[in-house]
Coordinates of C-alpha atoms in Angstrom, one line a residue:
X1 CA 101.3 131.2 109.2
X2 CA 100.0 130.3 112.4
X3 CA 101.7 128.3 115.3
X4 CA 98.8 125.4 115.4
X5 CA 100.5 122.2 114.3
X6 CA 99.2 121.0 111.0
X7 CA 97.3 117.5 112.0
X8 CA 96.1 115.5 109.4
X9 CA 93.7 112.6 108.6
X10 CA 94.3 111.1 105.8
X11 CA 91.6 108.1 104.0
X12 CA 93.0 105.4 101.7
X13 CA 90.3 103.4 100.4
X14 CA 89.3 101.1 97.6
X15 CA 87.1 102.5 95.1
X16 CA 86.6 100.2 92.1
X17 CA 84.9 102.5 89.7
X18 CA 85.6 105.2 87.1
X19 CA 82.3 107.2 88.2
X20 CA 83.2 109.9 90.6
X21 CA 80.2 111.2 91.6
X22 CA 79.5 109.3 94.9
X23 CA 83.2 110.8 95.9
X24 CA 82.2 114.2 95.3
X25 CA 78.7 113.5 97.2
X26 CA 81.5 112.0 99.9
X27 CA 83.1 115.3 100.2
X28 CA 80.3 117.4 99.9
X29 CA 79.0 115.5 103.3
X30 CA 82.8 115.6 104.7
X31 CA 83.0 119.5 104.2
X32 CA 79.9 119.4 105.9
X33 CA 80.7 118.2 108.9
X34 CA 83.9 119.4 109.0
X35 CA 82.5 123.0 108.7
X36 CA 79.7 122.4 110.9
X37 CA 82.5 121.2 113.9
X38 CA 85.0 124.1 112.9
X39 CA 87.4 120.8 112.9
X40 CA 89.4 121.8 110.0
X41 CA 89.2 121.4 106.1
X42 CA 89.0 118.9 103.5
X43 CA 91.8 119.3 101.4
X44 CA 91.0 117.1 98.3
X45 CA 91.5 113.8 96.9
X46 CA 93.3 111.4 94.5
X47 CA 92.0 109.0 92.7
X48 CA 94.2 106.1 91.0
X49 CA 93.5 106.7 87.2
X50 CA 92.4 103.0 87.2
X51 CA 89.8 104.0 89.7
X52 CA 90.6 101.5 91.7
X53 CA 91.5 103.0 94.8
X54 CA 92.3 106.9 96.3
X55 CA 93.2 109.2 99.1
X56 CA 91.3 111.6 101.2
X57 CA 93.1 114.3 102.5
X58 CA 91.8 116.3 105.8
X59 CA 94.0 118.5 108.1
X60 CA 93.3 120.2 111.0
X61 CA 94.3 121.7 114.6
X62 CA 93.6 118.1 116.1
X63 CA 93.8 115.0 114.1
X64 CA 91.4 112.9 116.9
X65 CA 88.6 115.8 116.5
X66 CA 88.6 115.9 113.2
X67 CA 88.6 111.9 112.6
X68 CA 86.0 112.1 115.4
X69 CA 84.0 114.5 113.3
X70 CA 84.3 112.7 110.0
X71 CA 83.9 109.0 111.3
X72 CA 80.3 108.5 111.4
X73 CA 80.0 110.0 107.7
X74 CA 82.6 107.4 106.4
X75 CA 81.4 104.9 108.3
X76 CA 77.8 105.2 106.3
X77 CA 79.7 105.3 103.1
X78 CA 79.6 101.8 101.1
X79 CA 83.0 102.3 99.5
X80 CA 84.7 103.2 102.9
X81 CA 84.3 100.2 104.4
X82 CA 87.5 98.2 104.7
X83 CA 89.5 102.1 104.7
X84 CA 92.7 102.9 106.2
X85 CA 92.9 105.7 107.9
X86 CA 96.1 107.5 109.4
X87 CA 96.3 110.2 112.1
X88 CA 99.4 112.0 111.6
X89 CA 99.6 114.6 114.7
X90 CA 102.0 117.2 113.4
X91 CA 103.7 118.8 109.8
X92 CA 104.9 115.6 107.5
X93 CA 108.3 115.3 109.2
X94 CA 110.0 112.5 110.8
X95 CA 109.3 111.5 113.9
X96 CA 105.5 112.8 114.0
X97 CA 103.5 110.5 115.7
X98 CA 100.6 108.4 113.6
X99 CA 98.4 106.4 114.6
X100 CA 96.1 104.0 111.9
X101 CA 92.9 103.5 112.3
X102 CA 90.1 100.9 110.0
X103 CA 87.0 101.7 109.2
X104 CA 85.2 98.5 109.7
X105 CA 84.5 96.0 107.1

C-alpha cells in the first residue's frame, strides 16, 4: 500500500435510460484521459436498476487534477449535464474535506 492519500471524484448524474452503451463510451473517453494525465483510475460505475440515475467513481493522488482532467470530457457529455460532482480529498473517513462541484446545466 502506498502512503498517497486516496482522493476521489465521484459523478452522480441522471441518466434516464436502460441502454448503457453511451456510459461505457463515457468511460472508455474517461479512462482515456485519465491514462493519458497519469491522474488516477476510473474505478467503475453504478447504475440505478431503473436506469434512472448512477455514480462514477474516479480516485486518485489529487482529487482537483483528476476533476481537472476529466471535466472537459463530462462537460461534452449530454447526460452529464446538471451532474453532481464531489471531491473528497482523502480515505472515506470523517472529517475529509469535500468539496461539490455542478457540471453546468
Amino acid at each position: 500500500m502506498n502512503d498517497t492519500p486516496e482522493h476521489a471524484v465521484i459523478v452522480h448524474f441522471k441518466y434516464g435510460s436502460n441502454d448503457l452503451q453511451p456510459l461505457f463510451e463515457l468511460e472508455n473517453a474517461l479512462e482515456n484521459a485519465i491514462a493519458a494525465a497519469n491522474a488516477g483510475e476510473l474505478d467503475g460505475n453504478e447504475v440505478a436498476a431503473d436506469g434512472s440515475d448512477g455514480y462514477l467513481y474516479m480516485y486518485g493522488p489529487n482529487a482537483d487534477r483528476l476533476f481537472d482532467t476529466v471535466r472537459p470530457v463530462l462537460e461534452s457529455t449530454n447526460f452529464m449535464r446538471g451532474a453532481i460532482v464531489k471531491k473528497r480529498y482523502g480515505p472515506p473517513e470523517d472529517g475529509i474535506r469535500e468539496s461539490i462541484v455542478k457540471i453546468a446545466p
